[in-house]
Amino acid sequence: MTRTEQFQELRPLLFSIAYRILGSVSEAEDAVQESWLRYANSPTPVQSPKAFLSAVVTRISLDVLKSARVRREEYGQPWFPEPLLTDPYEDPERSAELADSVSMAALLLMERLSPLERAVFVLREVFGFDYAEVASAVGRSEAACRQLVVRARRHMAGGRPRFEADKKAHEQLADRFFDAFKLGDVDALQALLAADVVLAGDGGGKGPQFGLGIVGRRNVARTFLASIPPFLQIGGVVEQREVNGQPGAVFRDLDGNVVGVMALEILGGQIQVIRGVSNPDKLAHLGPLGDPWALRRAVNRARRNPGD
């Protein structure tokens, strides 16, 4: 097998490692590409392409994350990961860990870890690398990596919602949720929301906020019912999709361009958190983008003149 073939076979794994460390699709893709260049130009034989490339993409991602954390601290409003519609790496033996670790809730929780803790946690807890491989990837001793994993587990356990693997039940609840707000059924909508449900958005100052700390089922339901019916009236589309392994949707304007993404966090048979991303910088990988501000103006006009 040539190096090109080896790399292509491992590419899904490399992207999935990089995305979980970085929370950014674009940065993860860049890290994977840089890993290929280093692999292709390595003058020495490589005994284990998987170990070599996993270590390289981890080190590159660590370097990127250290500088990215400064930008995120200066973001000025809630920062959410770039939405991921499809995780390219599959491993039936670790399907639960993979699904849990790619959720927005888990990625946001990993933001609390140091870059090194995050990398070690991802390699060991998510992808099941042994400690020797983890130590080689991050340039630390096995003993140090064990301590890092213990600290990371403690941080993650402290704020992590209980993971529920009943995907079908979540999809059915999401179907009822989207049907309710498309139809403007306030009672049905409120029945699906937790009493203390939170609606939060990441517009990055470049797109309208889905919500800025809107809390409570009544407030969240009113927010949706004030905006979704007029959005649909002017030709907007709510396309149900899996977002970061959880039920969600892509919002498109009347020309089919992406203007936002929403992800639902479901626990105990109710929607606990709704996260929206409208920052166009975080949506470019999903296809052509619309103008979210022009769309908002059109929605506001439709709201004021519902009969037009």
mmCIF file of C-alpha atoms in Angstrom:
data_model
loop_
_atom_site.group_PDB
_atom_site.id
_atom_site.type_symbol
_atom_site.label_atom_id
_atom_site.label_comp_id
_atom_site.label_asym_id
_atom_site.label_seq_id
_atom_site.Cartn_x
_atom_site.Cartn_y
_atom_site.Cartn_z
ATOM 1 C CA MET A 1 0.000 0.000 0.000
ATOM 2 C CA THR A 2 1.392 3.413 -0.973
ATOM 3 C CA ARG A 3 1.647 6.305 1.474
ATOM 4 C CA THR A 4 -1.190 8.034 -0.353
ATOM 5 C CA GLU A 5 -3.416 4.992 0.109
ATOM 6 C CA GLN A 6 -2.416 4.653 3.766
ATOM 7 C CA PHE A 7 -3.220 8.295 4.397
ATOM 8 C CA GLN A 8 -6.596 8.136 2.656
ATOM 9 C CA GLU A 9 -7.539 5.104 4.729
ATOM 10 C CA LEU A 10 -6.645 6.915 7.949
ATOM 11 C CA ARG A 11 -8.009 10.317 6.971
ATOM 12 C CA PRO A 12 -11.428 9.886 8.696
ATOM 13 C CA LEU A 13 -9.705 9.009 11.983
ATOM 14 C CA LEU A 14 -7.279 11.921 11.702
ATOM 15 C CA PHE A 15 -10.065 14.422 11.043
ATOM 16 C CA SER A 16 -12.120 13.087 13.939
ATOM 17 C CA ILE A 17 -9.173 13.411 16.333
ATOM 18 C CA ALA A 18 -8.403 16.944 15.157
ATOM 19 C CA TYR A 19 -12.041 18.091 15.285
ATOM 20 C CA ARG A 20 -12.500 16.911 18.854
ATOM 21 C CA ILE A 21 -9.329 18.692 19.937
ATOM 22 C CA LEU A 22 -10.118 21.895 18.051
ATOM 23 C CA GLY A 23 -13.919 22.129 17.787
ATOM 24 C CA SER A 24 -13.434 23.576 14.308
ATOM 25 C CA VAL A 25 -14.073 21.852 10.990
ATOM 26 C CA SER A 26 -11.879 24.218 8.995
ATOM 27 C CA GLU A 27 -8.965 24.032 11.434
ATOM 28 C CA ALA A 28 -9.277 20.241 11.654
ATOM 29 C CA GLU A 29 -9.158 19.955 7.854
ATOM 30 C CA ASP A 30 -6.052 22.152 7.774
ATOM 31 C CA ALA A 31 -4.400 20.001 10.465
ATOM 32 C CA VAL A 32 -5.122 16.842 8.479
ATOM 33 C CA GLN A 33 -3.685 18.367 5.309
ATOM 34 C CA GLU A 34 -0.539 19.456 7.133
ATOM 35 C CA SER A 35 -0.212 15.925 8.533
ATOM 36 C CA TRP A 36 -0.270 14.538 5.013
ATOM 37 C CA LEU A 37 2.485 16.895 3.892
ATOM 38 C CA ARG A 38 4.699 15.842 6.787
ATOM 39 C CA TYR A 39 3.983 12.164 6.136
ATOM 40 C CA ALA A 40 4.593 12.429 2.406
ATOM 41 C CA ASN A 41 7.891 14.258 2.963
ATOM 42 C CA SER A 42 9.185 12.057 5.791
ATOM 43 C CA PRO A 43 12.509 10.608 4.610
ATOM 44 C CA THR A 44 12.462 7.610 6.956
ATOM 45 C CA PRO A 45 10.300 4.471 6.784
ATOM 46 C CA VAL A 46 7.243 4.524 9.056
ATOM 47 C CA GLN A 47 6.469 1.278 10.865
ATOM 48 C CA SER A 48 2.939 2.238 11.918
ATOM 49 C CA PRO A 49 1.229 4.847 9.714
ATOM 50 C CA LYS A 50 -1.663 5.063 12.195
ATOM 51 C CA ALA A 51 0.600 5.817 15.153
ATOM 52 C CA PHE A 52 2.751 8.235 13.152
ATOM 53 C CA LEU A 53 -0.124 10.201 11.612
ATOM 54 C CA SER A 54 -2.204 10.248 14.798
ATOM 55 C CA ALA A 55 0.767 11.694 16.664
ATOM 56 C CA VAL A 56 1.424 14.280 13.965
ATOM 57 C CA VAL A 57 -2.191 15.476 13.717
ATOM 58 C CA THR A 58 -2.396 15.660 17.526
ATOM 59 C CA ARG A 59 0.724 17.811 17.788
ATOM 60 C CA ILE A 60 -0.443 20.119 15.017
ATOM 61 C CA SER A 61 -3.884 20.417 16.634
ATOM 62 C CA LEU A 62 -2.296 21.203 19.999
ATOM 63 C CA ASP A 63 -0.296 24.053 18.478
ATOM 64 C CA VAL A 64 -3.407 25.448 16.775
ATOM 65 C CA LEU A 65 -5.516 25.114 19.926
ATOM 66 C CA LYS A 66 -3.053 27.082 22.045
ATOM 67 C CA SER A 67 -3.417 30.121 19.786
ATOM 68 C CA ALA A 68 -7.150 29.559 19.198
ATOM 69 C CA ARG A 69 -7.898 29.706 22.930
ATOM 70 C CA VAL A 70 -6.781 33.330 23.033
ATOM 71 C CA ARG A 71 -9.149 34.225 20.184
ATOM 72 C CA ARG A 72 -12.010 32.398 21.873
ATOM 73 C CA GLU A 73 -11.441 34.241 25.140
ATOM 74 C CA GLU A 74 -11.709 37.508 23.191
ATOM 75 C CA TYR A 75 -14.776 36.370 21.220
ATOM 76 C CA GLY A 76 -17.059 38.716 23.136
ATOM 77 C CA GLN A 77 -20.106 36.421 23.248
ATOM 78 C CA PRO A 78 -20.911 32.723 23.611
ATOM 79 C CA TRP A 79 -18.543 30.579 21.520
ATOM 80 C CA PHE A 80 -19.841 27.311 20.064
ATOM 81 C CA PRO A 81 -17.978 24.729 17.969
ATOM 82 C CA GLU A 82 -18.353 24.706 14.208
ATOM 83 C CA PRO A 83 -21.334 22.421 13.477
ATOM 84 C CA LEU A 84 -20.473 18.954 12.189
ATOM 85 C CA LEU A 85 -23.180 17.181 10.203
ATOM 86 C CA THR A 86 -21.320 13.925 9.569
ATOM 87 C CA ASP A 87 -18.489 12.390 11.573
ATOM 88 C CA PRO A 88 -16.418 10.502 8.967
ATOM 89 C CA TYR A 89 -14.895 8.002 11.408
ATOM 90 C CA GLU A 90 -16.827 4.932 12.511
ATOM 91 C CA ASP A 91 -15.852 2.293 15.036
ATOM 92 C CA PRO A 92 -18.659 0.007 16.232
ATOM 93 C CA GLU A 93 -16.690 -0.937 19.354
ATOM 94 C CA ARG A 94 -16.458 2.711 20.433
ATOM 95 C CA SER A 95 -19.673 4.069 18.941
ATOM 96 C CA ALA A 96 -20.989 5.367 22.285
ATOM 97 C CA GLU A 97 -17.761 7.241 23.092
ATOM 98 C CA LEU A 98 -17.601 8.686 19.586
ATOM 99 C CA ALA A 99 -21.209 9.891 19.631
ATOM 100 C CA ASP A 100 -20.935 11.374 23.119
ATOM 101 C CA SER A 101 -17.629 13.147 22.495
ATOM 102 C CA VAL A 102 -18.741 14.949 19.339
ATOM 103 C CA SER A 103 -21.845 16.548 20.880
ATOM 104 C CA MET A 104 -21.799 20.292 21.397
ATOM 105 C CA ALA A 105 -22.242 19.773 25.135
ATOM 106 C CA ALA A 106 -19.114 17.613 25.340
ATOM 107 C CA LEU A 107 -17.042 19.889 23.089
ATOM 108 C CA LEU A 108 -17.977 22.924 25.172
ATOM 109 C CA LEU A 109 -17.072 21.053 28.323
ATOM 110 C CA MET A 110 -13.694 20.141 26.816
ATOM 111 C CA GLU A 111 -13.043 23.865 26.429
ATOM 112 C CA ARG A 112 -12.480 23.871 30.199
ATOM 113 C CA LEU A 113 -9.525 21.481 29.854
ATOM 114 C CA SER A 114 -5.990 22.587 29.177
ATOM 115 C CA PRO A 115 -4.879 21.846 25.591
ATOM 116 C CA LEU A 116 -2.738 18.944 26.802
ATOM 117 C CA GLU A 117 -5.540 17.492 28.944
ATOM 118 C CA ARG A 118 -7.900 17.755 26.011
ATOM 119 C CA ALA A 119 -5.561 15.991 23.582
ATOM 120 C CA VAL A 120 -4.797 13.181 26.021
ATOM 121 C CA PHE A 121 -8.482 12.775 26.899
ATOM 122 C CA VAL A 122 -9.472 12.565 23.222
ATOM 123 C CA LEU A 123 -6.802 10.001 22.343
ATOM 124 C CA ARG A 124 -7.294 7.796 25.385
ATOM 125 C CA GLU A 125 -10.965 8.091 26.358
ATOM 126 C CA VAL A 126 -12.556 8.635 22.953
ATOM 127 C CA PHE A 127 -10.359 6.666 20.562
ATOM 128 C CA GLY A 128 -8.897 4.093 22.937
ATOM 129 C CA PHE A 129 -5.189 4.635 22.242
ATOM 130 C CA ASP A 130 -2.951 2.913 24.768
ATOM 131 C CA TYR A 131 -0.846 5.046 27.083
ATOM 132 C CA ALA A 132 2.370 4.377 25.185
ATOM 133 C CA GLU A 133 0.778 5.750 21.996
ATOM 134 C CA VAL A 134 -0.691 8.725 23.853
ATOM 135 C CA ALA A 135 2.653 9.523 25.477
ATOM 136 C CA SER A 136 4.414 9.384 22.119
ATOM 137 C CA ALA A 137 1.799 11.639 20.515
ATOM 138 C CA VAL A 138 1.988 14.414 23.106
ATOM 139 C CA GLY A 139 5.647 14.106 24.105
ATOM 140 C CA ARG A 140 5.019 13.264 27.760
ATOM 141 C CA SER A 141 5.727 10.210 29.897
ATOM 142 C CA GLU A 142 3.094 7.528 30.339
ATOM 143 C CA ALA A 143 2.837 8.402 34.028
ATOM 144 C CA ALA A 144 2.217 12.063 33.190
ATOM 145 C CA CYS A 145 -0.436 11.081 30.643
ATOM 146 C CA ARG A 146 -2.227 8.941 33.227
ATOM 147 C CA GLN A 147 -2.369 11.934 35.552
ATOM 148 C CA LEU A 148 -3.644 14.146 32.745
ATOM 149 C CA VAL A 149 -6.408 11.655 31.961
ATOM 150 C CA VAL A 150 -7.449 11.497 35.620
ATOM 151 C CA ARG A 151 -7.679 15.300 35.793
ATOM 152 C CA ALA A 152 -9.551 15.486 32.503
ATOM 153 C CA ARG A 153 -12.038 12.817 33.586
ATOM 154 C CA ARG A 154 -12.689 14.722 36.814
ATOM 155 C CA HIS A 155 -13.324 18.000 34.961
ATOM 156 C CA MET A 156 -15.558 16.313 32.403
ATOM 157 C CA ALA A 157 -17.549 14.352 34.996
ATOM 158 C CA GLY A 158 -18.232 17.513 36.971
ATOM 159 C CA GLY A 159 -20.314 19.183 34.283
ATOM 160 C CA ARG A 160 -21.186 16.460 31.830
ATOM 161 C CA PRO A 161 -24.853 15.657 31.228
ATOM 162 C CA ARG A 162 -25.716 11.988 31.413
ATOM 163 C CA PHE A 163 -25.389 10.519 27.931
ATOM 164 C CA GLU A 164 -28.497 8.817 26.617
ATOM 165 C CA ALA A 165 -27.954 6.451 23.712
ATOM 166 C CA ASP A 166 -31.609 6.053 22.655
ATOM 167 C CA LYS A 167 -31.143 7.682 19.273
ATOM 168 C CA LYS A 168 -34.546 6.692 17.919
ATOM 169 C CA ALA A 169 -36.404 8.218 20.869
ATOM 170 C CA HIS A 170 -34.444 11.447 20.449
ATOM 171 C CA GLU A 171 -35.252 11.562 16.735
ATOM 172 C CA GLN A 172 -38.956 11.055 17.422
ATOM 173 C CA LEU A 173 -38.985 13.835 20.005
ATOM 174 C CA ALA A 174 -37.142 16.121 17.584
ATOM 175 C CA ASP A 175 -39.718 15.353 14.879
ATOM 176 C CA ARG A 176 -42.502 16.474 17.224
ATOM 177 C CA PHE A 177 -40.526 19.575 18.184
ATOM 178 C CA PHE A 178 -39.973 20.735 14.609
ATOM 179 C CA ASP A 179 -43.570 19.913 13.641
ATOM 180 C CA ALA A 180 -44.836 21.977 16.578
ATOM 181 C CA PHE A 181 -42.899 25.112 15.821
ATOM 182 C CA LYS A 182 -43.588 24.899 12.085
ATOM 183 C CA LEU A 183 -47.313 24.685 12.857
ATOM 184 C CA GLY A 184 -47.147 27.339 15.548
ATOM 185 C CA ASP A 185 -48.545 24.933 18.154
ATOM 186 C CA VAL A 186 -47.446 26.588 21.386
ATOM 187 C CA ASP A 187 -48.905 23.948 23.706
ATOM 188 C CA ALA A 188 -47.229 21.072 21.856
ATOM 189 C CA LEU A 189 -43.975 22.993 21.750
ATOM 190 C CA GLN A 190 -43.939 23.794 25.458
ATOM 191 C CA ALA A 191 -44.727 20.182 26.334
ATOM 192 C CA LEU A 192 -41.442 19.078 24.740
ATOM 193 C CA LEU A 193 -39.286 21.639 26.531
ATOM 194 C CA ALA A 194 -37.785 21.285 29.995
ATOM 195 C CA ALA A 195 -39.035 23.870 32.478
ATOM 196 C CA ASP A 196 -35.576 25.484 32.591
ATOM 197 C CA VAL A 197 -34.724 24.983 28.902
ATOM 198 C CA VAL A 198 -32.025 27.329 27.580
ATOM 199 C CA LEU A 199 -31.863 28.857 24.097
ATOM 200 C CA ALA A 200 -28.426 30.205 23.228
ATOM 201 C CA GLY A 201 -26.802 31.339 20.016
ATOM 202 C CA ASP A 202 -23.407 32.051 18.500
ATOM 203 C CA GLY A 203 -23.580 34.804 15.900
ATOM 204 C CA GLY A 204 -20.013 35.969 16.403
ATOM 205 C CA GLY A 205 -21.139 39.531 15.733
ATOM 206 C CA LYS A 206 -21.561 38.521 12.092
ATOM 207 C CA GLY A 207 -24.963 36.864 12.198
ATOM 208 C CA PRO A 208 -28.200 37.319 14.170
ATOM 209 C CA GLN A 209 -28.366 35.523 17.496
ATOM 210 C CA PHE A 210 -30.789 32.618 17.827
ATOM 211 C CA GLY A 211 -31.041 33.698 21.412
ATOM 212 C CA LEU A 212 -28.888 35.220 24.112
ATOM 213 C CA GLY A 213 -29.525 33.345 27.320
ATOM 214 C CA ILE A 214 -33.269 32.907 26.863
ATOM 215 C CA VAL A 215 -34.431 30.612 29.666
ATOM 216 C CA GLY A 216 -37.714 28.851 30.407
ATOM 217 C CA ARG A 217 -40.131 26.919 28.223
ATOM 218 C CA ARG A 218 -42.590 29.794 27.825
ATOM 219 C CA ASN A 219 -39.921 32.309 26.770
ATOM 220 C CA VAL A 220 -38.235 29.870 24.390
ATOM 221 C CA ALA A 221 -41.529 28.821 22.819
ATOM 222 C CA ARG A 222 -42.526 32.470 22.284
ATOM 223 C CA THR A 223 -39.180 33.216 20.673
ATOM 224 C CA PHE A 224 -39.620 30.403 18.160
ATOM 225 C CA LEU A 225 -43.249 31.162 17.416
ATOM 226 C CA ALA A 226 -42.404 34.814 16.765
ATOM 227 C CA SER A 227 -39.794 33.968 14.153
ATOM 228 C CA ILE A 228 -40.292 30.550 12.564
ATOM 229 C CA PRO A 229 -43.769 30.976 10.972
ATOM 230 C CA PRO A 230 -42.724 34.225 9.192
ATOM 231 C CA PHE A 231 -39.408 32.571 8.239
ATOM 232 C CA LEU A 232 -41.344 29.774 6.541
ATOM 233 C CA GLN A 233 -43.803 32.278 5.051
ATOM 234 C CA ILE A 234 -41.048 33.995 3.062
ATOM 235 C CA GLY A 235 -39.717 30.694 1.713
ATOM 236 C CA GLY A 236 -37.209 29.728 4.382
ATOM 237 C CA VAL A 237 -36.523 26.034 4.869
ATOM 238 C CA VAL A 238 -35.933 24.080 8.076
ATOM 239 C CA GLU A 239 -33.980 21.001 7.020
ATOM 240 C CA GLN A 240 -33.807 18.427 9.796
ATOM 241 C CA ARG A 241 -30.308 16.996 10.123
ATOM 242 C CA GLU A 242 -28.130 15.334 12.695
ATOM 243 C CA VAL A 243 -25.827 18.005 14.131
ATOM 244 C CA ASN A 244 -22.817 16.878 16.157
ATOM 245 C CA GLY A 245 -24.429 13.511 16.655
ATOM 246 C CA GLN A 246 -27.657 15.004 18.045
ATOM 247 C CA PRO A 247 -31.000 15.963 16.442
ATOM 248 C CA GLY A 248 -30.917 19.377 14.830
ATOM 249 C CA ALA A 249 -31.573 21.350 11.688
ATOM 250 C CA VAL A 250 -29.990 23.454 8.983
ATOM 251 C CA PHE A 251 -31.817 26.689 8.155
ATOM 252 C CA ARG A 252 -31.810 27.786 4.518
ATOM 253 C CA ASP A 253 -33.095 30.893 2.774
ATOM 254 C CA LEU A 254 -35.457 30.791 -0.206
ATOM 255 C CA ASP A 255 -32.473 30.198 -2.543
ATOM 256 C CA GLY A 256 -31.298 27.203 -0.545
ATOM 257 C CA ASN A 257 -28.321 28.982 1.016
ATOM 258 C CA VAL A 258 -27.307 28.179 4.597
ATOM 259 C CA VAL A 259 -28.127 30.861 7.180
ATOM 260 C CA GLY A 260 -27.936 28.919 10.437
ATOM 261 C CA VAL A 261 -27.723 25.599 12.241
ATOM 262 C CA MET A 262 -29.494 24.401 15.373
ATOM 263 C CA ALA A 263 -28.640 21.498 17.686
ATOM 264 C CA LEU A 264 -30.873 20.041 20.393
ATOM 265 C CA GLU A 265 -29.677 18.595 23.691
ATOM 266 C CA ILE A 266 -32.200 16.054 24.952
ATOM 267 C CA LEU A 267 -32.231 14.482 28.401
ATOM 268 C CA GLY A 268 -34.960 12.675 30.276
ATOM 269 C CA GLY A 269 -37.400 12.868 27.387
ATOM 270 C CA GLN A 270 -37.272 16.677 27.183
ATOM 271 C CA ILE A 271 -35.245 19.276 25.326
ATOM 272 C CA GLN A 272 -32.848 20.841 27.818
ATOM 273 C CA VAL A 273 -30.701 23.116 25.632
ATOM 274 C CA ILE A 274 -31.087 24.514 22.117
ATOM 275 C CA ARG A 275 -27.928 25.895 20.535
ATOM 276 C CA GLY A 276 -27.893 27.895 17.336
ATOM 277 C CA VAL A 277 -24.944 28.929 15.180
ATOM 278 C CA SER A 278 -25.385 31.783 12.699
ATOM 279 C CA ASN A 279 -21.799 33.060 12.477
ATOM 280 C CA PRO A 280 -21.062 32.630 8.738
ATOM 281 C CA ASP A 281 -17.401 31.924 9.492
ATOM 282 C CA LYS A 282 -18.539 28.695 11.148
ATOM 283 C CA LEU A 283 -20.950 27.650 8.392
ATOM 284 C CA ALA A 284 -18.865 28.010 5.226
ATOM 285 C CA HIS A 285 -18.020 24.287 5.144
ATOM 286 C CA LEU A 286 -21.729 23.468 4.790
ATOM 287 C CA GLY A 287 -22.124 25.068 1.362
ATOM 288 C CA PRO A 288 -23.151 28.418 -0.143
ATOM 289 C CA LEU A 289 -24.144 30.974 2.487
ATOM 290 C CA GLY A 290 -27.070 33.350 2.497
ATOM 291 C CA ASP A 291 -27.260 36.811 4.007
ATOM 292 C CA PRO A 292 -28.662 36.254 7.517
ATOM 293 C CA TRP A 293 -29.236 39.970 8.137
ATOM 294 C CA ALA A 294 -31.242 40.391 4.928
ATOM 295 C CA LEU A 295 -33.226 37.319 5.906
ATOM 296 C CA ARG A 296 -33.928 38.729 9.359
ATOM 297 C CA ARG A 297 -35.209 41.966 7.816
ATOM 298 C CA ALA A 298 -37.508 39.940 5.562
ATOM 299 C CA VAL A 299 -38.737 37.909 8.549
ATOM 300 C CA ASN A 300 -39.465 41.104 10.480
ATOM 301 C CA ARG A 301 -41.454 42.499 7.552
ATOM 302 C CA ALA A 302 -43.445 39.256 7.324
ATOM 303 C CA ARG A 303 -44.094 39.372 11.046
ATOM 304 C CA ARG A 304 -45.469 42.927 10.792
ATOM 305 C CA ASN A 305 -47.528 42.086 7.707
ATOM 306 C CA PRO A 306 -48.584 38.447 8.096
ATOM 307 C CA GLY A 307 -51.139 38.623 5.305
ATOM 308 C CA ASP A 308 -48.743 39.781 2.568
#
